[in-house]
C-alpha cells in the first residue's frame, strides 16, 4: 500500500461500492447462481466478470439487453425482469449511518469527488434506497461532483476515466488521491498519475480508515 504524503493531497476521489455503500459479491453470486447461471466465479467475480457486466456499466447495452443476456446465461427465457433485477440488486447491503457525515467532513477539508462503476439498474436501486433510508435525492451534496460509469460511457480501471475527472475539474494528479476497494482499479488511477489507497475496512469504518491515514 502506498504511503501518501498528506501535505500534498488537495483532492480525494472516492469509489462507492465497499467504500461508502457496503456491497456483498457473494450474495449476488448466490442469487445469480440460483437463477441457473453456471461457473459463477468467472461469470461474476470481484476481480473479473463477463463482458455483459462491463457493457452495462459503460452504457453500451440497455437494462433490457442485460436481462436478455442473463436469461441466455441461465438458459432460461422464462426469468422475469423482476427476478433478474432482484438477484442483481442483492449485492447491496447498505450505507452505514455515520458515513455521510464523514463525507461532509472530508468535503470541508478537500475537493472531493465520487467515481463509481455502476449501471442503470443499480443506480436506480441506490437512489431509491437513499430516498427511503436518508430522505435524500442522491449523493450530489456529499461531493463537489459525482461520476457514474454508465453516464460517462467509460469504466475503471481505464486510464481515460481518471483523466477525464482530472481534466474536467482542473485537478493536478500529484495532488489527487483515489480510494477504492479494488486493487485493479488503483492501477488505472496510478497510471493517470494519482496517489492511491486500497480501502481495506468496511464502509462503517471509513472515518477510522481516513484517520489511520491522517486524512482527517
Coordinates of C-alpha atoms in Angstrom, one line a residue:
X1 CA 0.0 0.0 0.0
X2 CA 1.3 3.4 -0.9
X3 CA 2.4 5.8 1.8
X4 CA 0.6 9.0 1.0
X5 CA 2.2 12.4 1.8
X6 CA -0.9 14.0 3.2
X7 CA 0.5 17.5 2.8
X8 CA 0.4 17.1 -0.9
X9 CA -3.3 15.9 -1.1
X10 CA -5.8 18.6 -2.0
X11 CA -8.4 16.4 -3.8
X12 CA -9.9 13.0 -3.0
X13 CA -11.8 10.8 -5.3
X14 CA -13.9 8.1 -3.6
X15 CA -15.2 4.8 -5.1
X16 CA -18.8 4.0 -4.0
X17 CA -19.2 0.2 -3.5
X18 CA -17.5 -1.1 -0.3
X19 CA -16.0 2.3 0.4
X20 CA -19.3 4.2 1.1
X21 CA -22.1 1.7 0.3
X22 CA -21.4 -1.8 1.6
X23 CA -21.9 -4.5 -1.0
X24 CA -21.6 -8.2 -0.9
X25 CA -20.4 -10.0 -4.0
X26 CA -21.2 -13.4 -2.5
X27 CA -24.8 -12.5 -2.1
X28 CA -25.1 -11.5 -5.7
X29 CA -23.2 -14.6 -6.9
X30 CA -25.5 -16.9 -4.9
X31 CA -28.6 -15.1 -6.2
X32 CA -27.4 -15.3 -9.8
X33 CA -26.5 -18.9 -9.4
X34 CA -30.0 -19.6 -8.2
X35 CA -31.2 -18.2 -11.5
X36 CA -29.4 -21.1 -13.1
X37 CA -26.1 -19.4 -14.1
X38 CA -23.2 -21.8 -14.0
X39 CA -19.5 -21.1 -13.3
X40 CA -20.5 -18.0 -11.3
X41 CA -16.9 -17.1 -10.1
X42 CA -15.8 -16.5 -13.7
X43 CA -19.2 -15.1 -14.8
X44 CA -19.4 -12.5 -11.9
X45 CA -16.4 -12.1 -9.6
X46 CA -14.8 -9.2 -7.7
X47 CA -11.6 -9.2 -9.9
X48 CA -13.2 -10.1 -13.2
X49 CA -16.6 -10.8 -14.8
X50 CA -18.3 -11.5 -18.1
X51 CA -18.3 -8.7 -20.7
X52 CA -22.1 -8.4 -20.2
X53 CA -21.5 -6.5 -17.0
X54 CA -18.8 -4.2 -18.5
X55 CA -21.2 -3.3 -21.3
X56 CA -24.0 -2.5 -18.8
X57 CA -21.5 -0.4 -16.7
X58 CA -20.5 1.7 -19.8
X59 CA -24.0 2.2 -21.1
X60 CA -23.1 0.1 -24.2
X61 CA -26.3 -2.1 -23.6
X62 CA -29.6 -1.3 -22.1
X63 CA -31.0 -2.9 -19.0
X64 CA -33.4 -4.9 -21.2
X65 CA -30.4 -6.2 -23.2
X66 CA -28.6 -7.1 -20.0
X67 CA -31.6 -9.0 -18.7
X68 CA -31.7 -10.9 -22.1
X69 CA -28.0 -11.7 -21.5
X70 CA -28.8 -13.1 -18.1
X71 CA -31.6 -15.3 -19.5
X72 CA -29.2 -16.6 -22.1
X73 CA -26.5 -17.3 -19.4
X74 CA -29.1 -19.1 -17.3
X75 CA -30.6 -20.9 -20.3
X76 CA -34.0 -19.8 -19.0
X77 CA -36.1 -17.5 -21.1
X78 CA -38.9 -17.6 -18.5
X79 CA -37.0 -15.5 -16.0
X80 CA -38.9 -12.3 -15.3
X81 CA -37.3 -8.8 -15.2
X82 CA -38.1 -8.6 -11.5
X83 CA -36.4 -11.9 -10.7
X84 CA -33.3 -10.7 -12.6
X85 CA -33.2 -7.3 -11.0
X86 CA -33.8 -8.7 -7.5
X87 CA -30.8 -11.1 -8.0
X88 CA -28.7 -8.3 -9.4
X89 CA -29.6 -5.8 -6.7
X90 CA -29.0 -8.4 -3.9
X91 CA -25.4 -7.2 -4.0
X92 CA -26.4 -4.1 -1.9
X93 CA -26.1 -4.2 1.9
X94 CA -26.5 -0.5 2.9
X95 CA -24.8 2.8 3.8
X96 CA -23.8 2.9 7.5
X97 CA -25.4 5.8 9.4
X98 CA -22.1 7.7 10.0
X99 CA -20.7 7.6 6.5
X100 CA -22.5 10.7 5.1
X101 CA -21.3 12.8 8.0
X102 CA -17.8 11.6 7.4
X103 CA -18.0 12.5 3.7
X104 CA -19.3 16.0 4.5
X105 CA -16.4 16.5 6.9
X106 CA -14.0 15.5 4.2
X107 CA -15.7 17.9 1.8
X108 CA -14.9 20.7 4.2
X109 CA -11.2 19.9 4.0
X110 CA -10.6 18.7 0.4
X111 CA -12.1 18.9 -3.0
X112 CA -14.0 15.6 -3.1
X113 CA -15.5 13.5 -5.9
X114 CA -17.3 10.2 -6.4
X115 CA -16.3 7.9 -9.2
X116 CA -18.3 4.6 -9.4
X117 CA -18.5 1.7 -11.8
X118 CA -22.2 1.2 -11.7
X119 CA -25.2 0.7 -14.1
X120 CA -28.7 1.9 -14.6
X121 CA -30.3 -0.9 -12.6
X122 CA -28.1 -0.4 -9.6
X123 CA -28.2 3.4 -9.9
X124 CA -32.0 3.4 -9.7
X125 CA -31.8 1.0 -6.8
X126 CA -29.4 3.0 -4.6
X127 CA -31.2 6.3 -5.4
X128 CA -34.4 4.7 -4.1
X129 CA -32.5 3.4 -1.1
X130 CA -31.1 6.8 -0.3
X131 CA -34.5 8.4 -0.5
X132 CA -36.1 5.8 1.8
X133 CA -33.3 5.5 4.3
X134 CA -31.9 9.0 4.4
X135 CA -34.5 11.2 2.8
X136 CA -32.0 12.5 0.2
X137 CA -32.4 12.5 -3.5
X138 CA -28.9 11.4 -4.4
X139 CA -25.2 11.8 -3.5
X140 CA -24.6 15.2 -5.1
X141 CA -24.5 17.2 -1.9
X142 CA -21.8 15.0 -0.4
X143 CA -19.2 15.8 -3.1
X144 CA -18.2 18.6 -5.4
X145 CA -19.2 16.3 -8.3
X146 CA -20.3 12.7 -8.8
X147 CA -19.3 10.5 -11.7
X148 CA -21.0 7.2 -12.7
X149 CA -19.6 4.9 -15.4
X150 CA -22.8 4.3 -17.3
X151 CA -23.3 8.0 -17.8
X152 CA -19.6 8.5 -18.9
X153 CA -19.5 5.5 -21.2
X154 CA -16.2 4.6 -19.5
X155 CA -15.3 2.4 -16.6
X156 CA -12.5 1.9 -14.2
X157 CA -9.6 0.9 -14.5
X158 CA -9.4 2.6 -17.9
X159 CA -6.9 5.5 -17.5
X160 CA -9.3 7.6 -19.6
X161 CA -12.0 7.7 -16.9
X162 CA -9.5 9.1 -14.4
X163 CA -8.0 11.6 -16.8
X164 CA -11.5 12.9 -17.6
X165 CA -12.2 13.6 -13.9
X166 CA -8.9 15.3 -13.5
X167 CA -9.3 17.4 -16.7
X168 CA -12.9 18.4 -16.1
X169 CA -12.2 19.7 -12.6
X170 CA -8.7 21.1 -13.3
X171 CA -7.1 18.7 -10.7
X172 CA -3.4 18.1 -10.5
X173 CA -2.8 14.4 -10.5
X174 CA 0.0 14.6 -8.0
X175 CA -2.3 16.4 -5.6
X176 CA -5.2 13.9 -6.0
X177 CA -5.8 10.7 -4.0
X178 CA -8.1 7.9 -5.2
X179 CA -9.6 5.4 -2.7
X180 CA -11.1 2.1 -3.9
X181 CA -11.5 -1.4 -2.6
X182 CA -10.4 -3.0 -5.9
X183 CA -6.7 -3.2 -6.4
X184 CA -7.1 -3.4 -10.2
X185 CA -8.8 0.0 -10.2
X186 CA -6.0 1.6 -8.3
X187 CA -3.6 0.6 -11.1
X188 CA -5.6 2.7 -13.6
X189 CA -5.5 5.7 -11.2
X190 CA -1.8 5.3 -10.6
X191 CA -1.2 5.2 -14.3
X192 CA -3.1 8.5 -14.5
X193 CA -0.5 9.9 -12.0
X194 CA -2.7 9.9 -8.9
X195 CA -1.9 8.7 -5.4
X196 CA -3.9 5.6 -4.4
X197 CA -5.2 3.9 -1.2
X198 CA -6.8 0.5 -1.0
X199 CA -9.9 0.5 1.2
X200 CA -9.3 -2.4 3.5
X201 CA -12.0 -1.8 6.0
X202 CA -15.8 -1.9 5.8
X203 CA -17.7 1.3 5.0
X204 CA -18.8 1.5 8.6
X205 CA -15.1 2.1 9.4
X206 CA -14.5 4.8 6.7
X207 CA -13.8 7.5 9.3
X208 CA -11.3 5.3 11.1
X209 CA -9.6 4.4 7.8
X210 CA -9.2 8.1 7.0
X211 CA -7.9 8.9 10.5
X212 CA -5.4 6.0 10.2
X213 CA -4.1 7.6 7.0
X214 CA -4.0 11.1 8.6
X215 CA -6.5 12.4 6.1
X216 CA -8.8 13.5 8.9

